[in-house]
């Protein structure tokens, strides 16, 4: 097989004639690898056109996908068909109400003064009034406006709560909470100081934290990676090639995520996978390609012949590796939870772009550079003779030692892997909330204060909706009374009053008006245990075991119920995901 190539970008020495078959590509065109041989030949012939197209695509992708983080969701942790999701949807879409998603923690500015001081109470009511005036805010209430109920005051009387609900879709809530956060976070005065918490603020701060962390990670990871690559390749130019492929994979995936975000829910956590997997795969594949090119040059092939042989061998392996990873990532699509699907949305494009960059763009660039790939050398490279002398290499000696003692190595390494994986046996699954944030985040500080200093979990209340029904006052009251008697329930608010431990402690009034709307009724069950915990999950099961009034359908929502339903959805679909991964592997 004779191949003649003419480079239009160089002098006569760049004219290459060679017989790829005789030079040892190790592949016969009629059999496997012929397609990759043809790809390599075309890349060499059209190398400059490929690079121009790459530059255009890279710039366009960076321009279009640069703001992808603003289009992604901080939610997506629930199964749309689950009872808890249907309860929340009915609560917001039909009843136009819901549990508080904004919490303002109000504390006296002076030491030794408690929240029942008249001056502090007046300032607290002023905070509530100002919060109620914020755009999109509704259902604002406070410890002082409700007659100083103990659950809204800390155990030491050192702080109290102002609660509110931001209405609207995710984008509207995100935009509204920004102004509230700026106004009330760490706001101090002579009388009280305030901090903002709740799910709305937690998700807002998660998005900002992830974006800032990714920038910091890139600032640290890229220089360190470059240093390692320079050490491995002993050339600055060669070391930059894997980073270039990684950048292409990441920016290309940003475009895919932004497009997908326009038609479905894509989690902001997909950005973490994009940068980590994109950089890792691209570097791995690029190392493979560059190393193979150098090996072909050492064998005596001309630069362009070496590129073709590299695509036919290393390129083929990279494509099959990428297909395996992509198919395995697609297993996440069987889960009904957008958070998990988002990792497939990111993983599949990032694999595809990493493969494209390594098998198409990188060989074209190497074809242009030729031996200039080793420009700007750093230190001394090993001689070609030592490159080929495998028996003197560390990896050859290690492989020989492993093969000489296969049983001992297998048992030892398996034991180490089991020991490393053993903490998974005690895994405690949960949903994203303020605890995903660092202790410096204000929503985390408010959440920690609520968990440690208050008797109830006001922000973790379960919403029990009664779709299409309006039971009689007596039957609704009996249902609320039964719910309040469930161990772990701190309080039940219903349209007929407030119940604690099976006893009605307050009649219907302003505090319960939100539970009776023109479109229907619902109840708020405030837990006395952490909702997102094992005890919280058991509480959900106990609450669901309480029968509603005869002939009335009920749906239980809330963070605890969401955790129960999410875990059930994952377990139910896990066998399908495992089957897809196993099939791809086989």
XYZ file of C-alpha atoms in Angstrom:
586
model
C 0.000 0.000 0.000
C 1.651 3.174 -1.167
C 0.811 6.536 0.319
C 1.948 9.869 -1.106
C 1.332 13.099 0.817
C 2.265 16.651 -0.025
C 2.235 19.250 2.683
C 1.260 22.599 1.278
C 2.633 24.467 4.262
C 6.291 23.617 4.105
C 9.374 23.172 1.897
C 10.462 20.076 0.076
C 11.615 18.163 3.161
C 7.991 18.096 4.284
C 7.101 15.937 1.272
C 6.590 12.452 2.643
C 6.440 9.219 0.714
C 6.127 6.017 2.543
C 4.666 2.572 2.675
C 2.700 2.461 5.900
C 2.340 -1.266 5.752
C 6.058 -1.875 5.357
C 6.831 0.555 8.141
C 4.964 -1.507 10.649
C 1.626 0.055 11.450
C 0.623 -3.425 12.397
C -2.748 -3.092 10.673
C -4.029 -4.442 7.385
C -6.379 -1.998 5.642
C -8.991 -4.610 4.580
C -9.353 -5.762 8.170
C -9.908 -3.894 11.438
C -8.406 -0.432 11.676
C -8.870 0.478 8.016
C -11.326 3.239 8.910
C -8.867 4.727 11.384
C -6.065 4.526 8.830
C -8.195 6.497 6.377
C -9.075 8.982 9.136
C -5.400 9.486 9.923
C -4.558 10.050 6.276
C -7.316 12.625 5.862
C -6.316 14.433 9.042
C -2.776 14.757 7.740
C -3.955 16.051 4.368
C -6.421 18.537 5.859
C -4.603 19.338 9.075
C -4.804 23.118 8.723
C -8.490 23.082 7.845
C -9.132 20.891 10.906
C -7.255 23.297 13.181
C -9.059 26.345 11.787
C -12.404 24.619 12.383
C -11.252 23.719 15.888
C -10.326 27.318 16.739
C -13.676 28.590 15.451
C -15.601 25.944 17.411
C -13.542 26.531 20.546
C -14.143 30.285 20.528
C -17.832 29.867 19.688
C -18.286 27.266 22.440
C -16.587 29.461 25.016
C -18.693 32.452 24.012
C -22.006 30.603 23.994
C -21.462 28.257 26.928
C -19.567 30.596 29.233
C -22.678 31.538 31.222
C -24.004 27.985 31.507
C -24.034 28.137 35.325
C -26.808 30.741 35.251
C -29.041 28.317 33.316
C -28.624 25.302 35.580
C -30.840 24.199 38.438
C -29.882 23.853 42.080
C -32.732 21.367 42.584
C -33.784 18.269 40.691
C -33.431 15.814 43.575
C -36.962 14.359 43.484
C -38.831 11.791 41.444
C -41.600 13.592 39.503
C -43.950 10.632 40.035
C -43.300 10.340 43.784
C -45.970 11.178 46.364
C -43.856 13.919 47.926
C -43.309 15.608 44.552
C -46.998 15.470 43.691
C -47.811 16.940 47.100
C -45.451 19.882 46.593
C -46.727 20.459 43.059
C -50.351 20.490 44.209
C -49.470 22.793 47.061
C -47.826 25.380 44.811
C -49.762 25.016 41.555
C -53.291 24.483 42.878
C -53.355 25.932 46.387
C -50.821 28.657 45.648
C -49.108 28.268 49.003
C -46.513 26.156 50.808
C -44.133 25.895 53.712
C -41.609 28.683 54.383
C -38.461 28.630 52.239
C -36.906 31.783 53.728
C -35.817 32.055 57.368
C -34.441 35.195 58.963
C -32.695 34.532 62.269
C -33.073 37.584 64.489
C -30.792 37.987 67.516
C -30.410 40.848 70.028
C -27.369 42.989 69.304
C -26.580 43.459 72.989
C -25.360 40.641 75.199
C -27.687 39.662 78.013
C -30.877 40.819 76.249
C -33.375 38.161 75.098
C -35.894 38.158 72.271
C -38.809 38.943 74.619
C -37.429 42.380 75.456
C -39.995 44.963 74.197
C -37.400 46.888 72.227
C -36.161 43.686 70.562
C -39.745 42.628 69.846
C -40.450 45.928 68.109
C -37.294 45.579 66.021
C -38.193 41.981 65.170
C -41.636 43.009 63.959
C -39.990 45.727 61.869
C -37.752 43.090 60.251
C -40.853 41.012 59.459
C -42.565 44.034 57.914
C -39.582 44.841 55.766
C -39.284 41.209 54.652
C -42.963 41.162 53.670
C -42.348 44.176 51.422
C -39.724 42.348 49.329
C -40.731 41.333 45.758
C -42.232 37.839 45.526
C -42.492 37.416 49.296
C -45.658 36.088 50.938
C -46.869 34.352 54.095
C -44.489 36.321 56.324
C -44.879 35.680 60.016
C -42.688 35.915 63.078
C -42.230 34.786 66.634
C -43.627 38.038 67.926
C -46.591 38.290 65.528
C -47.825 34.808 66.491
C -47.880 35.508 70.213
C -44.383 34.239 71.062
C -44.834 30.466 70.534
C -41.821 28.575 72.001
C -40.983 26.635 68.787
C -40.051 29.895 67.039
C -37.670 30.916 69.832
C -34.342 29.311 70.636
C -33.986 27.353 73.865
C -31.858 30.085 75.446
C -34.168 32.872 74.174
C -31.154 34.338 72.375
C -32.723 34.331 68.911
C -36.091 34.037 67.192
C -37.409 33.430 63.710
C -39.075 35.410 60.976
C -40.480 33.078 58.306
C -41.604 33.771 54.746
C -42.191 32.128 51.425
C -40.903 33.202 48.034
C -43.370 32.235 45.321
C -42.693 31.499 41.665
C -40.554 29.098 39.682
C -36.920 28.331 40.411
C -35.571 31.248 38.379
C -37.940 33.722 40.047
C -37.033 32.479 43.522
C -33.318 32.642 42.688
C -33.597 36.214 41.460
C -35.701 37.341 44.438
C -33.515 35.761 47.113
C -30.476 37.689 45.875
C -31.963 41.001 46.981
C -33.202 39.551 50.276
C -29.781 38.065 50.962
C -28.052 41.381 50.324
C -30.503 43.255 52.548
C -30.801 40.938 55.545
C -27.615 38.845 55.666
C -25.347 39.899 58.519
C -27.355 43.091 58.807
C -26.586 44.706 62.126
C -28.065 47.488 64.147
C -28.133 48.801 67.673
C -31.025 46.500 68.613
C -30.933 43.301 66.492
C -28.743 41.500 63.939
C -30.107 39.237 61.217
C -28.995 36.290 59.069
C -30.813 34.634 56.162
C -31.350 30.892 55.866
C -33.878 28.465 54.438
C -33.854 26.378 51.267
C -34.132 29.364 48.925
C -30.979 30.945 50.332
C -29.176 27.599 50.628
C -29.699 26.769 46.950
C -28.722 30.312 45.971
C -25.475 30.041 47.907
C -24.807 26.543 46.529
C -24.789 27.907 42.990
C -22.414 30.719 43.886
C -20.163 28.422 45.895
C -19.904 25.832 43.119
C -19.036 28.490 40.546
C -16.374 30.025 42.794
C -14.958 26.623 43.756
C -14.669 25.560 40.127
C -12.701 28.690 39.300
C -10.412 28.112 42.276
C -9.994 24.439 41.378
C -9.050 25.333 37.818
C -6.555 27.937 39.042
C -4.904 25.280 41.196
C -5.356 22.140 39.082
C -4.261 23.469 35.703
C -0.824 24.788 36.771
C -0.134 21.664 38.826
C -1.237 19.447 35.956
C 0.997 21.365 33.568
C 3.969 20.881 35.877
C 3.337 17.128 36.032
C 2.939 16.916 32.267
C 6.155 18.868 31.718
C 7.923 16.414 34.008
C 6.461 13.449 32.099
C 7.028 14.771 28.564
C 10.136 16.863 29.232
C 8.744 19.449 26.822
C 6.514 22.483 27.391
C 4.868 22.192 23.963
C 4.058 18.495 24.398
C 2.736 19.175 27.913
C 0.333 21.855 26.640
C -1.382 19.506 24.173
C -3.325 17.452 26.769
C -4.476 20.671 28.484
C -5.680 21.983 25.129
C -7.706 18.803 24.612
C -9.119 19.143 28.126
C -10.184 22.729 27.541
C -11.918 21.693 24.330
C -13.803 18.894 26.148
C -14.979 21.215 28.922
C -16.130 24.100 26.724
C -17.871 21.719 24.324
C -19.776 20.166 27.205
C -20.807 23.598 28.485
C -22.564 24.129 25.153
C -24.364 20.784 25.437
C -25.474 21.526 29.009
C -26.775 24.966 28.076
C -28.808 23.528 25.196
C -30.189 20.744 27.391
C -31.057 23.232 30.142
C -33.425 24.892 27.681
C -35.540 21.741 27.373
C -35.122 19.914 30.679
C -33.814 20.312 34.214
C -30.014 20.127 34.465
C -28.372 20.222 37.887
C -25.657 22.745 38.604
C -23.646 19.906 40.146
C -23.071 18.621 36.598
C -20.401 21.312 36.278
C -18.248 19.473 38.815
C -18.334 16.323 36.707
C -17.703 18.293 33.513
C -14.460 19.841 34.711
C -13.144 16.788 36.549
C -14.017 14.161 33.936
C -13.297 16.424 30.975
C -9.821 17.306 32.156
C -9.054 13.772 33.318
C -10.206 11.956 30.180
C -8.689 14.467 27.775
C -5.323 14.311 29.518
C -5.452 10.518 29.643
C -6.322 10.184 25.962
C -3.890 12.890 24.890
C -1.072 11.218 26.802
C -1.862 8.030 24.939
C -1.805 9.758 21.537
C 1.348 11.817 22.105
C 3.256 8.882 23.581
C 2.261 6.664 20.671
C 3.392 9.292 18.160
C 6.791 9.453 19.832
C 7.058 5.666 19.761
C 6.299 5.615 16.034
C 8.970 8.246 15.419
C 11.466 6.185 17.381
C 10.673 3.237 15.087
C 11.903 5.342 12.183
C 8.652 6.467 10.592
C 8.347 9.911 9.054
C 6.292 12.440 11.074
C 3.168 12.186 8.928
C 3.347 8.411 8.726
C 3.670 8.389 12.515
C 0.508 10.456 12.847
C -1.427 8.050 10.617
C -0.143 5.041 12.565
C -1.025 6.788 15.836
C -4.633 7.384 14.771
C -4.907 3.794 13.503
C -3.731 2.326 16.803
C -4.000 4.709 19.757
C -6.933 6.553 18.153
C -8.866 3.314 17.788
C -8.283 2.443 21.448
C -9.348 5.920 22.561
C -12.620 5.674 20.611
C -13.520 2.311 22.095
C -12.588 3.485 25.559
C -14.772 6.560 25.125
C -17.698 4.470 23.883
C -17.456 2.240 26.938
C -17.406 5.189 29.321
C -20.256 6.958 27.521
C -22.489 3.876 27.505
C -21.787 3.341 31.190
C -22.670 6.974 31.914
C -25.942 6.517 30.019
C -27.034 4.096 32.748
C -27.840 7.157 34.851
C -30.603 8.065 32.394
C -32.793 5.214 33.697
C -33.276 7.020 37.008
C -36.272 9.389 37.131
C -34.322 11.951 39.169
C -33.002 14.969 37.242
C -29.996 15.293 39.562
C -28.711 11.859 38.501
C -29.694 12.311 34.874
C -27.637 15.498 34.843
C -24.447 13.521 35.334
C -25.271 11.586 32.166
C -26.117 14.860 30.411
C -22.613 16.061 31.293
C -20.741 12.759 31.113
C -21.738 11.681 27.616
C -20.871 14.994 25.882
C -17.640 15.367 27.826
C -16.524 11.896 26.752
C -17.503 12.618 23.141
C -15.613 15.913 23.042
C -12.590 14.418 24.801
C -12.463 11.658 22.170
C -12.989 14.158 19.343
C -10.221 16.389 20.629
C -7.793 13.502 21.097
C -8.488 11.565 17.896
C -9.154 14.412 15.453
C -7.802 17.744 16.703
C -4.668 16.507 18.441
C -3.351 14.405 15.498
C -3.965 17.331 13.122
C -1.990 19.601 15.448
C 0.821 17.053 15.740
C 0.887 16.774 11.945
C 1.503 20.534 11.771
C 4.079 20.569 14.559
C 5.969 17.424 13.615
C 9.087 17.108 15.730
C 8.461 20.617 17.051
C 6.190 18.848 19.518
C 9.351 18.478 21.618
C 10.152 22.201 21.488
C 11.042 24.051 24.693
C 12.629 20.989 26.302
C 12.862 20.738 30.071
C 15.562 18.515 31.488
C 16.904 15.459 29.684
C 14.706 12.968 27.905
C 15.607 9.316 27.871
C 17.363 8.173 24.755
C 15.378 6.271 22.114
C 17.324 3.138 22.923
C 16.173 3.167 26.538
C 12.610 3.923 25.396
C 12.584 0.638 23.535
C 14.407 -1.366 26.141
C 11.287 -2.433 28.016
C 12.986 -4.935 30.251
C 14.866 -2.167 32.001
C 11.723 -0.143 32.750
C 10.008 0.060 36.122
C 6.644 -0.979 34.684
C 8.098 -4.119 33.057
C 9.716 -5.181 36.306
C 6.531 -4.506 38.279
C 4.367 -6.442 35.808
C 6.797 -9.360 35.938
C 6.706 -9.362 39.732
C 2.891 -9.343 39.741
C 2.648 -12.194 37.244
C 5.107 -14.244 39.282
C 2.838 -14.048 42.366
C -0.721 -13.675 40.998
C -2.625 -15.182 43.946
C -0.773 -13.187 46.598
C -1.183 -9.918 44.667
C -4.865 -10.574 43.940
C -5.684 -11.334 47.568
C -3.675 -8.382 48.920
C -5.049 -5.792 46.509
C -8.610 -7.072 46.987
C -8.252 -6.752 50.741
C -6.996 -3.182 50.370
C -9.884 -2.277 48.054
C -12.431 -3.794 50.437
C -10.925 -1.856 53.341
C -11.014 1.397 51.356
C -14.650 0.784 50.298
C -15.870 -0.373 53.724
C -17.144 3.082 54.837
C -19.822 2.766 52.121
C -21.499 0.118 54.275
C -22.337 2.873 56.773
C -23.466 5.399 54.185
C -26.152 7.810 55.372
C -27.931 9.178 52.312
C -29.537 12.602 52.321
C -30.709 15.438 50.123
C -28.927 18.684 49.365
C -29.553 21.391 51.939
C -27.483 23.975 53.793
C -25.181 21.245 55.125
C -23.687 20.908 51.629
C -22.203 24.382 52.167
C -19.100 25.352 54.162
C -19.544 26.641 57.736
C -18.832 30.178 56.541
C -22.062 30.299 54.507
C -24.810 32.194 56.329
C -27.525 29.683 55.388
C -25.353 26.938 56.909
C -24.933 29.008 60.083
C -28.691 29.565 60.315
C -29.338 25.875 59.667
C -26.858 24.821 62.358
C -28.495 27.237 64.795
C -31.938 25.766 64.063
C -30.711 22.199 64.506
C -28.861 22.838 67.751
C -30.823 25.616 69.433
C -34.503 25.107 68.553
C -36.945 22.402 69.633
C -38.704 22.073 66.267
C -37.683 22.033 62.620
C -39.890 24.756 61.183
C -38.192 24.716 57.791
C -38.504 20.924 57.528
C -42.271 20.750 58.020
C -44.211 18.071 56.163
C -47.047 19.347 53.999
C -50.094 17.079 53.914
C -52.402 18.098 51.094
C -55.944 16.850 50.612
C -56.468 17.143 46.840
C -60.033 17.606 45.686
C -61.507 17.247 49.166
C -62.749 19.469 51.963
C -63.464 17.283 55.014
C -65.747 18.407 57.785
C -64.292 20.377 60.656
C -64.678 17.474 63.058
C -62.996 14.902 60.813
C -60.171 17.287 59.940
C -59.657 18.096 63.610
C -59.512 14.419 64.533
C -56.977 13.782 61.758
C -54.781 16.663 62.951
C -55.068 15.427 66.539
C -53.945 11.926 65.512
C -51.001 13.290 63.556
C -49.837 15.409 66.474
C -49.753 12.299 68.682
C -47.199 10.543 66.434
C -43.829 10.293 68.239
C -41.392 12.801 66.756
C -44.071 15.323 65.719
C -43.598 18.679 67.412
C -46.760 20.403 66.201
C -49.562 20.133 63.641
C -51.126 23.241 62.133
C -54.511 22.798 60.495
C -57.450 24.945 59.411
C -59.173 24.029 62.694
C -56.298 25.017 64.981
C -52.867 24.048 66.302
C -52.286 20.651 67.946
C -49.451 19.394 70.144
C -49.218 15.829 71.471
C -52.843 15.102 70.681
C -54.113 18.299 72.357
C -55.508 21.403 70.671
C -53.436 24.282 72.013
C -54.621 27.149 69.804
C -57.867 27.739 67.908
C -58.011 28.692 64.279
C -56.683 32.170 63.664
C -54.267 34.251 61.569
C -51.533 31.647 62.005
C -53.686 28.920 60.392
C -55.482 30.948 57.721
C -52.996 29.889 55.037
C -54.075 26.258 55.492
C -57.594 26.823 54.196
C -57.728 28.204 50.659
C -60.500 28.525 48.139
C -58.968 25.620 46.206
C -58.615 23.244 49.167
C -57.050 22.487 52.531
C -53.736 21.203 53.792
C -51.942 20.552 57.074
C -48.426 21.421 58.205
C -46.676 18.803 60.353
C -43.636 20.295 62.101
C -41.161 17.580 63.134
C -39.226 17.532 66.367
C -36.446 15.477 64.761
C -34.099 16.209 61.880
C -36.186 15.593 58.715
C -33.262 14.456 56.557
C -32.099 11.618 58.797
C -32.980 8.040 59.681
C -35.328 9.280 62.405
C -36.871 11.703 59.940
C -37.488 8.897 57.449
C -39.188 6.798 60.109
C -41.337 9.775 61.060
C -42.507 10.061 57.437
C -43.532 6.410 57.445
C -45.379 6.845 60.745
C -47.204 9.938 59.486
C -48.194 8.170 56.282
C -49.558 5.293 58.370
C -52.140 7.602 59.985
C -55.383 7.231 58.032
C -56.963 10.438 56.684
C -60.702 11.104 56.979
C -62.843 8.525 55.181
C -62.969 9.026 51.424
C -60.216 11.663 51.448
C -56.999 11.262 49.485
C -53.881 12.649 51.101
C -50.362 13.321 49.816
C -47.413 13.799 52.191
C -44.618 16.131 51.071
C -41.613 17.841 52.620
C -37.879 17.214 52.742
C -38.152 14.054 54.835
C -40.795 12.579 52.549
C -38.682 13.570 49.550
C -35.716 11.652 50.960
C -37.813 8.521 51.478
C -39.255 8.678 47.965
C -35.898 9.453 46.334
C -34.186 6.488 47.980
C -37.034 4.211 46.906
C -36.765 5.468 43.323
C -33.005 4.853 43.266
C -33.332 1.325 44.657
C -36.136 0.488 42.221
C -34.138 1.537 39.154
C -30.676 0.420 40.298
C -30.898 -3.080 38.741
C -31.563 -1.543 35.315
C -28.557 0.763 35.655
C -26.304 -2.112 36.719
C -27.514 -4.185 33.773
C -26.615 -1.403 31.313
C -23.135 -1.020 32.820
C -22.569 -4.784 32.764
C -23.742 -5.008 29.146
C -21.436 -2.155 28.107
C -18.512 -3.799 29.888
C -19.118 -7.195 28.301
